[in-house]
CSV table of C-alpha atoms and ligand atoms in Angstrom, one decimal:
chain,number,residue,atom,x,y,z
A,342,MET,CA,68.1,47.6,12.4
A,343,GLN,CA,69.1,44.0,12.3
A,344,ASP,CA,68.3,43.7,16.0
A,345,LYS,CA,65.0,45.2,15.5
A,346,ILE,CA,64.1,42.7,12.8
A,347,ASN,CA,65.4,39.8,14.8
A,348,GLU,CA,63.4,40.9,17.8
A,349,ILE,CA,60.2,41.1,15.7
A,350,ARG,CA,60.9,37.6,14.4
A,351,ARG,CA,61.8,36.2,17.8
A,352,ARG,CA,58.6,37.5,19.4
A,353,ALA,CA,56.4,36.3,16.5
A,354,LEU,CA,57.9,32.8,16.5
A,355,SER,CA,57.7,32.4,20.2
A,356,GLU,CA,54.0,33.5,20.2
A,357,LEU,CA,53.3,31.2,17.3
A,358,VAL,CA,54.5,28.2,19.3
A,359,SER,CA,51.8,28.7,22.0
A,360,VAL,CA,48.9,29.9,19.8
A,361,THR,CA,45.9,27.6,20.1
A,362,ASP,CA,43.1,29.1,18.0
A,363,SER,CA,42.7,30.5,14.5
A,364,LYS,CA,41.6,33.9,15.7
A,365,ALA,CA,44.8,34.5,17.8
A,366,LEU,CA,46.8,33.3,14.9
A,367,ASP,CA,45.2,35.8,12.6
A,368,ASP,CA,45.9,38.6,15.0
A,369,ILE,CA,49.6,37.8,15.0
A,370,ARG,CA,49.7,37.6,11.2
A,371,VAL,CA,48.1,41.0,10.8
A,372,ARG,CA,50.3,42.6,13.5
A,373,VAL,CA,53.5,41.3,12.0
A,374,LEU,CA,53.0,40.8,8.2
A,375,GLY,CA,50.0,43.1,7.5
A,376,LYS,CA,50.2,46.2,5.3
A,377,LYS,CA,50.5,48.3,8.4
A,378,GLY,CA,52.4,45.6,10.3
A,379,GLU,CA,55.7,45.5,12.0
A,380,LEU,CA,57.8,44.3,9.0
A,381,MET,CA,56.2,46.8,6.6
A,382,GLY,CA,57.1,49.4,9.2
A,383,ILE,CA,60.8,48.5,8.8
A,384,LEU,CA,60.6,48.8,5.0
A,385,ARG,CA,58.8,52.1,5.3
A,386,SER,CA,61.5,53.5,7.4
A,387,MET,CA,64.2,52.7,4.9
A,388,GLY,CA,64.2,56.3,3.7
A,389,GLN,CA,66.3,57.1,6.7
A,390,VAL,CA,68.9,54.4,5.8
A,391,ALA,CA,71.9,54.8,3.6
A,392,ALA,CA,71.1,53.7,0.1
A,393,ASP,CA,73.8,51.0,0.0
A,394,MET,CA,72.4,49.4,3.1
A,395,ARG,CA,68.8,49.1,1.8
A,396,PRO,CA,69.2,45.8,-0.2
A,397,LEU,CA,70.8,44.1,2.8
A,398,ILE,CA,68.0,45.2,5.1
A,399,GLY,CA,65.4,44.2,2.5
A,400,SER,CA,66.9,40.7,2.4
A,401,TRP,CA,66.8,40.5,6.2
A,402,VAL,CA,63.1,41.5,6.2
A,403,ASN,CA,62.3,39.0,3.5
A,404,GLU,CA,64.1,36.2,5.4
A,405,ALA,CA,62.2,37.1,8.6
A,406,ARG,CA,58.9,37.2,6.7
A,407,GLU,CA,59.6,33.8,5.2
A,408,ASN,CA,60.5,32.3,8.6
A,409,ILE,CA,57.3,33.7,10.1
A,410,GLU,CA,55.1,32.6,7.2
A,411,ASN,CA,56.4,29.1,7.6
A,412,ALA,CA,55.7,29.1,11.3
A,413,ILE,CA,52.2,30.5,10.7
A,414,ALA,CA,51.5,27.6,8.2
A,415,ASP,CA,52.8,25.1,10.8
A,416,ALA,CA,50.7,26.6,13.5
A,417,GLN,CA,47.6,26.6,11.2
A,418,LYS,CA,48.0,22.9,10.6
A,419,ALA,CA,48.4,22.2,14.3
A,420,ILE,CA,45.3,24.3,15.2
A,421,ALA,CA,43.2,22.6,12.5
A,422,ALA,CA,44.1,19.2,13.8
A,423,LYS,CA,43.3,20.3,17.3
A,424,GLU,CA,40.0,21.7,16.3
A,425,MET,CA,39.1,18.5,14.5
A,426,GLN,CA,40.1,16.6,17.6
A,427,ARG,CA,37.9,18.8,19.8
A,428,ARG,CA,34.9,18.3,17.4
A,429,LEU,CA,35.3,14.6,17.3
A,430,GLU,CA,35.4,14.5,21.1
A,431,LYS,CA,32.3,16.6,21.3
A,432,GLU,CA,30.3,14.6,18.8
A,433,LYS,CA,31.3,11.2,20.1
A,434,ILE,CA,28.4,8.8,20.4
A,435,ASP,CA,28.2,6.3,23.1
A,436,VAL,CA,26.6,3.3,21.4
A,437,THR,CA,26.3,1.5,24.7
A,438,LEU,CA,23.8,4.1,26.1
A,439,PRO,CA,20.3,2.8,26.5
A,440,VAL,CA,17.8,4.0,23.9
A,441,LYS,CA,14.5,5.7,24.4
A,442,GLU,CA,11.8,3.2,23.7
A,443,ARG,CA,9.6,4.0,20.8
A,444,SER,CA,6.0,3.1,21.0
A,445,GLU,CA,5.0,0.8,18.3
A,446,GLY,CA,1.8,1.3,16.2
A,447,SER,CA,-0.8,-1.3,15.6
A,448,LEU,CA,-3.5,-1.9,13.1
A,449,HIS,CA,-7.0,-0.6,13.9
A,450,PRO,CA,-9.4,-3.4,14.9
A,451,MET,CA,-11.5,-2.5,11.9
A,452,SER,CA,-8.5,-2.9,9.6
A,453,LEU,CA,-7.7,-6.3,11.3
A,454,VAL,CA,-11.2,-7.6,10.6
A,455,LEU,CA,-11.4,-6.2,7.1
A,456,GLU,CA,-8.1,-7.9,6.3
A,457,LYS,CA,-9.4,-11.1,7.7
A,458,LEU,CA,-12.6,-10.9,5.7
A,459,PHE,CA,-10.7,-10.1,2.6
A,460,ASP,CA,-8.5,-13.2,3.1
A,461,ILE,CA,-11.5,-15.4,3.9
A,462,PHE,CA,-13.5,-14.4,0.9
A,463,THR,CA,-10.7,-14.2,-1.7
A,464,GLY,CA,-9.6,-17.6,-0.3
A,465,MET,CA,-13.1,-18.9,-1.4
A,466,GLY,CA,-12.6,-17.5,-4.9
A,467,PHE,CA,-14.4,-14.2,-4.5
A,468,GLU,CA,-13.0,-11.1,-6.2
A,469,ALA,CA,-13.0,-7.9,-4.1
A,470,VAL,CA,-14.4,-4.9,-6.0
A,471,GLU,CA,-15.1,-1.3,-5.0
A,472,GLY,CA,-18.0,1.0,-5.6
A,473,PRO,CA,-18.5,4.7,-5.0
A,474,GLU,CA,-19.7,6.1,-1.6
A,475,VAL,CA,-21.5,8.9,-3.4
A,476,GLU,CA,-24.0,6.9,-5.4
A,477,TYR,CA,-26.9,7.4,-7.8
A,478,ASP,CA,-30.4,6.8,-6.5
A,479,ARG,CA,-30.7,4.4,-9.4
A,480,TYR,CA,-28.1,2.0,-8.1
A,481,ASN,CA,-28.7,2.5,-4.4
A,482,PHE,CA,-32.5,2.1,-4.6
A,483,GLU,CA,-34.0,1.6,-8.0
A,484,LEU,CA,-32.1,-1.4,-9.4
A,485,MET,CA,-32.2,-2.9,-5.9
A,486,ASN,CA,-36.0,-3.0,-6.2
A,487,ILE,CA,-36.6,-0.3,-3.7
A,488,PRO,CA,-39.2,1.8,-5.5
A,489,GLN,CA,-40.0,5.5,-5.3
A,490,ASN,CA,-42.0,5.6,-2.1
A,491,HIS,CA,-40.4,2.8,-0.2
A,492,PRO,CA,-39.7,3.7,3.5
A,493,ALA,CA,-36.0,2.9,3.0
A,494,ARG,CA,-35.8,6.1,0.9
A,495,ASP,CA,-37.0,8.3,3.7
A,496,ALA,CA,-34.9,11.4,4.0
A,497,GLN,CA,-34.7,10.7,7.7
A,498,ASP,CA,-32.5,7.7,7.1
A,499,THR,CA,-30.8,8.8,3.9
A,500,PHE,CA,-28.3,11.6,3.2
A,501,TYR,CA,-29.4,13.1,-0.1
A,502,VAL,CA,-26.9,15.0,-2.1
A,503,ASP,CA,-29.6,16.0,-4.6
A,504,ASP,CA,-32.7,14.4,-6.0
A,505,ASN,CA,-30.7,11.7,-7.8
A,506,ILE,CA,-27.6,11.3,-5.7
A,507,VAL,CA,-27.2,9.9,-2.2
A,508,LEU,CA,-24.5,8.8,0.2
A,509,ARG,CA,-25.0,5.1,-0.3
A,510,THR,CA,-27.1,3.6,2.5
A,511,HIS,CA,-25.7,0.1,2.0
A,512,THR,CA,-23.1,-1.7,-0.2
A,513,SER,CA,-25.8,-3.4,-2.2
A,514,PRO,CA,-25.6,-0.8,-5.1
A,515,VAL,CA,-22.2,-2.5,-5.9
A,516,GLN,CA,-24.3,-5.5,-6.9
A,517,ALA,CA,-26.2,-3.5,-9.4
A,518,ARG,CA,-23.0,-1.9,-10.8
A,519,ILE,CA,-21.5,-5.3,-11.3
A,520,MET,CA,-24.6,-7.0,-12.7
A,521,THR,CA,-25.1,-4.2,-15.2
A,522,THR,CA,-21.6,-4.3,-16.5
A,523,ARG,CA,-20.6,-8.0,-16.3
A,524,LYS,CA,-21.9,-11.3,-17.5
A,525,PRO,CA,-22.2,-14.3,-15.2
A,526,PRO,CA,-20.4,-16.2,-13.7
A,527,ILE,CA,-20.1,-13.4,-11.1
A,528,ARG,CA,-18.5,-13.9,-7.7
A,529,ILE,CA,-17.6,-10.7,-5.9
A,530,VAL,CA,-17.4,-9.2,-2.4
A,531,SER,CA,-17.2,-5.5,-1.7
A,532,PHE,CA,-16.3,-3.7,1.5
A,533,GLY,CA,-16.8,-0.1,2.2
A,534,ARG,CA,-18.3,2.8,4.1
A,535,VAL,CA,-22.1,3.4,4.1
A,536,TYR,CA,-24.0,6.3,5.5
A,537,ARG,CA,-27.3,6.7,7.5
A,538,ALA,CA,-28.7,9.7,9.2
A,539,ASP,CA,-28.4,8.1,12.7
A,540,GLU,CA,-27.3,9.6,15.9
A,541,ALA,CA,-24.0,8.1,17.2
A,542,ASP,CA,-24.5,5.9,20.2
A,543,ALA,CA,-23.1,2.6,21.5
A,544,THR,CA,-24.7,0.7,18.5
A,545,HIS,CA,-25.2,3.3,15.8
A,546,SER,CA,-23.0,5.6,13.8
A,547,PRO,CA,-23.9,7.8,10.8
A,548,VAL,CA,-20.9,6.2,9.0
A,549,PHE,CA,-20.2,2.5,9.3
A,550,HIS,CA,-18.9,-0.4,7.1
A,551,GLN,CA,-20.6,-3.1,5.3
A,552,LEU,CA,-19.4,-6.2,3.4
A,553,GLU,CA,-21.5,-7.2,0.4
A,554,GLY,CA,-21.3,-10.5,-1.4
A,555,LEU,CA,-22.8,-11.6,-4.7
A,556,VAL,CA,-22.7,-14.9,-6.6
A,557,ILE,CA,-24.5,-15.4,-9.9
A,558,ASP,CA,-24.2,-18.5,-12.1
A,559,GLU,CA,-26.3,-21.3,-13.5
A,560,ASN,CA,-27.9,-23.5,-10.8
A,561,VAL,CA,-26.8,-21.5,-7.8
A,562,SER,CA,-28.9,-22.5,-4.8
A,563,MET,CA,-29.7,-21.5,-1.2
A,564,GLY,CA,-27.5,-24.5,-0.2
A,565,ASP,CA,-24.5,-22.7,-1.8
A,566,LEU,CA,-25.4,-19.6,0.2
A,567,LYS,CA,-25.6,-21.6,3.5
A,568,GLY,CA,-22.3,-23.4,2.7
A,569,THR,CA,-20.5,-20.1,1.9
A,570,LEU,CA,-21.7,-18.4,5.1
A,571,ASP,CA,-20.9,-21.5,7.3
A,572,THR,CA,-17.4,-21.5,6.0
A,573,PHE,CA,-17.1,-17.7,6.5
A,574,ALA,CA,-18.4,-18.1,10.1
A,575,ARG,CA,-15.9,-20.8,11.0
A,576,ARG,CA,-13.0,-19.0,9.4
A,577,LEU,CA,-13.7,-15.8,11.2
A,578,TYR,CA,-14.6,-17.1,14.7
A,579,GLY,CA,-13.3,-20.6,14.8
A,580,GLU,CA,-14.5,-24.2,14.7
A,581,GLY,CA,-17.9,-24.7,16.3
A,582,VAL,CA,-19.4,-21.4,15.1
A,583,THR,CA,-22.2,-22.0,12.6
A,584,THR,CA,-25.2,-20.2,11.0
A,585,ARG,CA,-28.9,-20.2,11.6
A,586,PHE,CA,-31.2,-18.9,8.9
A,587,ARG,CA,-34.5,-17.1,9.7
A,588,PRO,CA,-37.0,-16.1,7.1
A,589,SER,CA,-37.0,-12.4,6.4
A,590,PHE,CA,-37.7,-9.8,3.7
A,591,PHE,CA,-35.5,-7.7,1.6
A,592,PRO,CA,-36.7,-6.1,-1.7
A,593,PHE,CA,-33.6,-7.3,-3.6
A,594,THR,CA,-33.8,-11.0,-2.5
A,595,GLU,CA,-36.5,-13.7,-2.8
A,596,PRO,CA,-36.5,-15.7,-0.6
A,597,SER,CA,-34.7,-13.7,2.0
A,598,ALA,CA,-33.1,-14.8,5.3
A,599,GLU,CA,-31.6,-13.1,8.3
A,600,VAL,CA,-28.6,-15.1,9.4
A,601,ASP,CA,-27.4,-15.6,13.0
A,602,LEU,CA,-24.1,-16.9,14.0
A,603,THR,CA,-23.3,-19.0,17.1
A,604,CYS,CA,-22.4,-16.4,19.8
A,605,ALA,CA,-18.6,-16.4,19.7
A,606,ALA,CA,-18.4,-15.2,23.3
A,607,CYS,CA,-20.2,-18.2,24.9
A,608,ARG,CA,-20.0,-20.6,22.0
A,609,GLY,CA,-23.8,-20.9,22.0
A,610,LYS,CA,-24.3,-21.6,25.7
A,611,GLY,CA,-26.0,-18.3,26.3
A,612,CYS,CA,-24.5,-15.2,27.8
A,613,ARG,CA,-25.1,-11.4,28.3
A,614,ILE,CA,-23.9,-10.6,24.8
A,615,CYS,CA,-26.3,-12.9,23.0
A,616,LYS,CA,-29.0,-12.2,25.6
A,617,ASP,CA,-29.0,-15.9,26.6
A,618,THR,CA,-30.0,-17.1,23.1
A,619,GLY,CA,-26.7,-18.5,22.0
A,620,TRP,CA,-27.1,-16.7,18.7
A,621,ILE,CA,-26.1,-13.3,17.3
A,622,GLU,CA,-27.8,-11.7,14.3
A,623,VAL,CA,-25.1,-10.5,11.9
A,624,LEU,CA,-26.3,-10.4,8.3
A,625,GLY,CA,-29.0,-10.3,5.7
A,626,SER,CA,-29.0,-12.6,2.7
A,627,GLY,CA,-31.1,-14.4,0.1
A,628,MET,CA,-31.5,-15.5,-3.4
A,629,VAL,CA,-31.2,-12.5,-5.8
A,630,ASN,CA,-34.7,-11.4,-6.7
A,631,PRO,CA,-35.3,-12.4,-10.4
A,632,LYS,CA,-36.7,-8.9,-10.8
A,633,VAL,CA,-33.3,-7.4,-9.8
A,634,LEU,CA,-31.6,-9.8,-12.3
A,635,GLU,CA,-33.8,-8.7,-15.1
A,636,MET,CA,-33.6,-5.0,-14.3
A,637,CYS,CA,-29.8,-5.4,-14.4
A,638,GLY,CA,-29.9,-7.2,-17.8
A,639,ILE,CA,-29.3,-10.8,-16.6
A,640,ASP,CA,-31.5,-13.6,-17.9
A,641,SER,CA,-33.3,-14.9,-14.7
A,642,LYS,CA,-34.4,-18.1,-16.5
A,643,LYS,CA,-30.8,-19.1,-17.1
A,644,TYR,CA,-29.1,-17.7,-14.1
A,645,SER,CA,-29.7,-17.5,-10.3
A,646,GLY,CA,-27.7,-16.1,-7.5
A,647,PHE,CA,-27.3,-15.4,-3.9
A,648,ALA,CA,-26.3,-12.2,-2.1
A,649,PHE,CA,-25.5,-11.2,1.5
A,650,GLY,CA,-24.7,-8.1,3.3
A,651,MET,CA,-23.3,-7.5,6.8
A,652,GLY,CA,-22.1,-4.7,9.1
A,653,VAL,CA,-18.4,-5.0,9.7
A,654,GLU,CA,-18.4,-3.1,13.0
A,655,ARG,CA,-20.7,-5.8,14.4
A,656,LEU,CA,-18.3,-8.5,13.3
A,657,SER,CA,-15.2,-6.8,14.9
A,658,ASN,CA,-17.1,-6.0,18.1
A,659,LEU,CA,-18.0,-9.7,18.5
A,660,LYS,CA,-14.5,-10.8,17.6
A,661,TYR,CA,-12.8,-8.4,20.1
A,662,ASN,CA,-15.5,-8.0,22.7
A,663,ILE,CA,-16.0,-4.4,22.0
A,664,THR,CA,-19.2,-3.2,23.6
A,665,ASP,CA,-19.4,0.4,22.5
A,666,MET,CA,-19.0,1.1,18.8
A,667,ARG,CA,-17.8,4.7,19.5
A,668,ASN,CA,-14.5,3.2,20.6
A,669,LEU,CA,-13.9,2.3,17.0
A,670,TYR,CA,-14.1,5.9,15.8
A,671,GLU,CA,-12.7,7.9,18.7
A,672,ASN,CA,-9.2,6.6,18.1
A,673,ASP,CA,-8.1,6.7,21.8
A,674,VAL,CA,-4.6,5.2,21.7
A,675,ARG,CA,-5.2,3.5,25.0
A,676,PHE,CA,-8.0,1.6,23.3
A,677,LEU,CA,-6.2,0.9,20.1
A,678,LYS,CA,-3.0,-0.3,21.9
A,679,GLN,CA,-4.8,-3.4,22.9
A,680,PHE,CA,-4.9,-4.6,19.4
A,681,ARG,CA,-1.1,-4.8,19.0
A,682,THR,CA,-0.3,-8.2,17.7
B,1321,DAH,N1,-28.4,-4.1,2.2
B,1321,DAH,C1,-29.0,-4.7,3.4
B,1321,DAH,C2,-28.9,-3.6,4.5
B,1321,DAH,O1,-28.2,-2.7,4.4
B,1321,DAH,C3,-28.2,-5.9,3.8
B,1321,DAH,C4,-28.4,-7.0,2.8
B,1321,DAH,C5,-29.5,-7.9,3.0
B,1321,DAH,C6,-27.6,-7.2,1.7
B,1321,DAH,C7,-29.7,-8.9,2.2
B,1321,DAH,C8,-27.8,-8.2,0.9
B,1321,DAH,C9,-28.9,-9.1,1.1
B,1321,DAH,O2,-27.0,-8.4,-0.2
B,1321,DAH,O3,-29.0,-10.1,0.3
B,1321,DAH,O4,-29.5,-3.8,5.5
């Protein structure tokens, strides 16, 4: 009996020395120490042994079990260490390997120009304000002195939501919103989307951006308007770019002027972009019509003001030599990539 026990132990211990994974280790444990295992087999067969021998055999079995349990615990530790080692090897990161280059994003040319305009005008003391894109007829037309049957209200140009609500056709309604809620002095600019029922082509889009400016105070003159726009032109396109005023008409200004800037592409010499004139038309402006001031609750005897409005796409196209406006909306990365700074 003792030989049998020693043999079980010898075999188990020698196997445990060379075991390398936890599955094999478990198999040995079950085979030797399990309920139906080899050592239990010995105890179970005790019935055939003389009663006075049983305690002795029991103690041999216990001793063997203890030896084997200790060996299993050792093997377990060794395996865990080896498995950890293996995992560390596998997950090792070679920090000297070259990395895959990530393509860098860039600001959209419209964002670049809008940021620049924001800086230019806030730098001159203007406050940037916002107005809604879905606008009441009253602000978009009525208070801007565009009466009921004015052609600008034509449904062919204007997206109507219902009889009283439109998608704003310009940023000028922000003027009305400000004048009806604030007292002079007023000095604001407002950027945003405007909507017109136009087919998209190289120079038109049903959605585009405008920048609106409004200054109201005592003794504001056309000279102030000219000075403001000259400064704006220089800051956006550089020294040497100036403005040219041409008489015009807008219902909300009196007098009104269309303003050209020195062509930034040829610096006034004449080129394809300015059709050899040296000038590019970029904005509308004028002295706020006293009628508009009065309708908005501002005393036109005490106060005067100027206003201007311009298309932002136009400005960015000139700045970046973009010839087709659709490029600004199609978001082709090959186009946008060029504006990485
Ligand atoms: N609202 C005009 C347009 O969309 C542009 C404009 C002209 C705005 C003259 C003004 C202005 O503030 O004074 O065509």
